[in-house]
XYZ file of C-alpha atoms in Angstrom:
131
model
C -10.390 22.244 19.634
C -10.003 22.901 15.900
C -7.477 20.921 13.683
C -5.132 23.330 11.242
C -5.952 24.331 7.982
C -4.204 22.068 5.979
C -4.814 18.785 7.960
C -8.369 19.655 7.282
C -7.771 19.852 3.967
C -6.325 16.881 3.991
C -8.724 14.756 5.724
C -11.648 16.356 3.266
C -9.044 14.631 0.315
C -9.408 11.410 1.667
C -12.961 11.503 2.631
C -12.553 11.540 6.454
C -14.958 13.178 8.913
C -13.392 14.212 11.976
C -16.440 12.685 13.368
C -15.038 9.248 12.554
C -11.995 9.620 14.583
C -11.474 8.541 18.271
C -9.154 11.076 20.323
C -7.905 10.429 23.583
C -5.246 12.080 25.493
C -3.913 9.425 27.922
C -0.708 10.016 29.949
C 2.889 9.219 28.718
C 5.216 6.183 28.743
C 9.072 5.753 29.103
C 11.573 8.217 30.195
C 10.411 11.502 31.740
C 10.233 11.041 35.003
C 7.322 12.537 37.189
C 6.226 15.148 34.495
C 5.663 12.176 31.875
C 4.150 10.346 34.437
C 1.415 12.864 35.856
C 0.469 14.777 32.768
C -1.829 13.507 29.889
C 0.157 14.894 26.931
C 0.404 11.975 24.344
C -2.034 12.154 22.036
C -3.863 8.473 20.113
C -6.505 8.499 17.849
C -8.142 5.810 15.982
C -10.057 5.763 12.464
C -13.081 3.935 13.347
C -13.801 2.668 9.676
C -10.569 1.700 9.178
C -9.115 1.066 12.351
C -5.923 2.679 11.849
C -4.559 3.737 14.911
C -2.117 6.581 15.770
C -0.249 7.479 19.309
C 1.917 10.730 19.623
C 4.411 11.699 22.745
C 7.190 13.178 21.039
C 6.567 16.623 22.191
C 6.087 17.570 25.707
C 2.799 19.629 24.569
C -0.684 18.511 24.190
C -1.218 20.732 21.462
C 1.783 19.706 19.930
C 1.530 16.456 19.651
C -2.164 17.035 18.732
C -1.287 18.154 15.751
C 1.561 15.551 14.853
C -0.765 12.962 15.804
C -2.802 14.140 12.712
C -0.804 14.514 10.493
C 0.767 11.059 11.051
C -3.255 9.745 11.000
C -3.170 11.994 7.095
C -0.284 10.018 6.408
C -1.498 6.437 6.702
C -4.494 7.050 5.393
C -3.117 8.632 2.496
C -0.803 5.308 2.102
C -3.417 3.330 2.642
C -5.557 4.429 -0.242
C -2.182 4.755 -2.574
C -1.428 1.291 -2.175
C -4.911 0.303 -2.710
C -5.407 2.307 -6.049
C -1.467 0.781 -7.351
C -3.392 -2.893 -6.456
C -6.346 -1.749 -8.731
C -3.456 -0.684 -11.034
C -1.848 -4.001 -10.798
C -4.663 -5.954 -11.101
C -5.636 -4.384 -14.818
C -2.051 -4.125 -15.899
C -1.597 -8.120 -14.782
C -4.415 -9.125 -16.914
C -3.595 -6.421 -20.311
C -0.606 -8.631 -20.444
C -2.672 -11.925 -19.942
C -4.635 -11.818 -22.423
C -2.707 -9.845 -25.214
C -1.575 -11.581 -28.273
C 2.060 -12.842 -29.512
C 4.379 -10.765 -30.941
C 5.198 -11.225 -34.689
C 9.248 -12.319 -33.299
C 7.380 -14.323 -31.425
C 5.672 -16.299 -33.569
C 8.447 -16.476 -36.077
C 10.451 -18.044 -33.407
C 7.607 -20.761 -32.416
C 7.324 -21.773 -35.519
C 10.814 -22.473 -35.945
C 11.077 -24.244 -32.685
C 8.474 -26.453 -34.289
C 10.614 -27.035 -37.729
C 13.361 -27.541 -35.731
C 11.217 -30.047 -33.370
C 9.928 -31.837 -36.463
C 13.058 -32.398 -38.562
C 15.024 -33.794 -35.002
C 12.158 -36.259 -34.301
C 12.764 -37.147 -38.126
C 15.742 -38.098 -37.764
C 15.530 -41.058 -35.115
C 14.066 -43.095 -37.858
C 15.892 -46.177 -39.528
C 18.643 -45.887 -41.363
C 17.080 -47.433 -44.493
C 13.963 -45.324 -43.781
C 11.502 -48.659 -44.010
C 10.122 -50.450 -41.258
């Protein structure tokens, strides 16, 4: 069976063959009764590469829940690799602000930590200012 349109578009963004994906339609869990029970309407699929995996029963249709079960496949993949590129992101921004240099206020206020410092340290000498 073909996929839609637009979830094959969105599996050529990401980079994933449909070739890569395990489908199986396997029968239904939970309420339902004997129409759950006998018919092999939920949908799961796994990303082999990844190993993402994906099960759908929300409809009572296979086709249905075909479908979902894509799109909810699109959607974890597509958070996957968002998450991954803000890390790469994260990564560069954490070491801009590593290595950058000190402010000019920043400076100014070192160096009168350091004045400050000196003339306290100074001050515990004797009284008569021999030894």
């Amino acid at each position: 069976m073909a996929l839609p349109p637009q979830i094959d578009r969105r599996l050529a963004a990401l980079g994933v063959r449909p070739g890569d994906v395990d489908e199986r339609f396997v029968r239904g869990a939970g309420p339902g009764g004997q129409k759950i029970n006998k018919t092999s309407s939920t949908v799961w699929l796994r990303h082999r590469p990844t190993g993402v995996e994906v099960r759908c029963q929300t409809e009572r249709l296979q086709s249905a829940n075909r479908e979902l079960a894509w799109a909810q496949l699109c959607d974890k993949l597509e958070e996957r690799a968002r998450s991954a590129k803000a890390e790469v992101i994260d990564a560069r921004e954490k070491e801009r602000r590593r290595t950058r240099g000190k402010t000019r206020g920043q400076k100014i206020r070192m160096i009168e930590s350091k004045k400050h410092r000196a003339k306290h340290k100074a001050s515990r000498g004797r009284v008569g200012g021999e030894w």
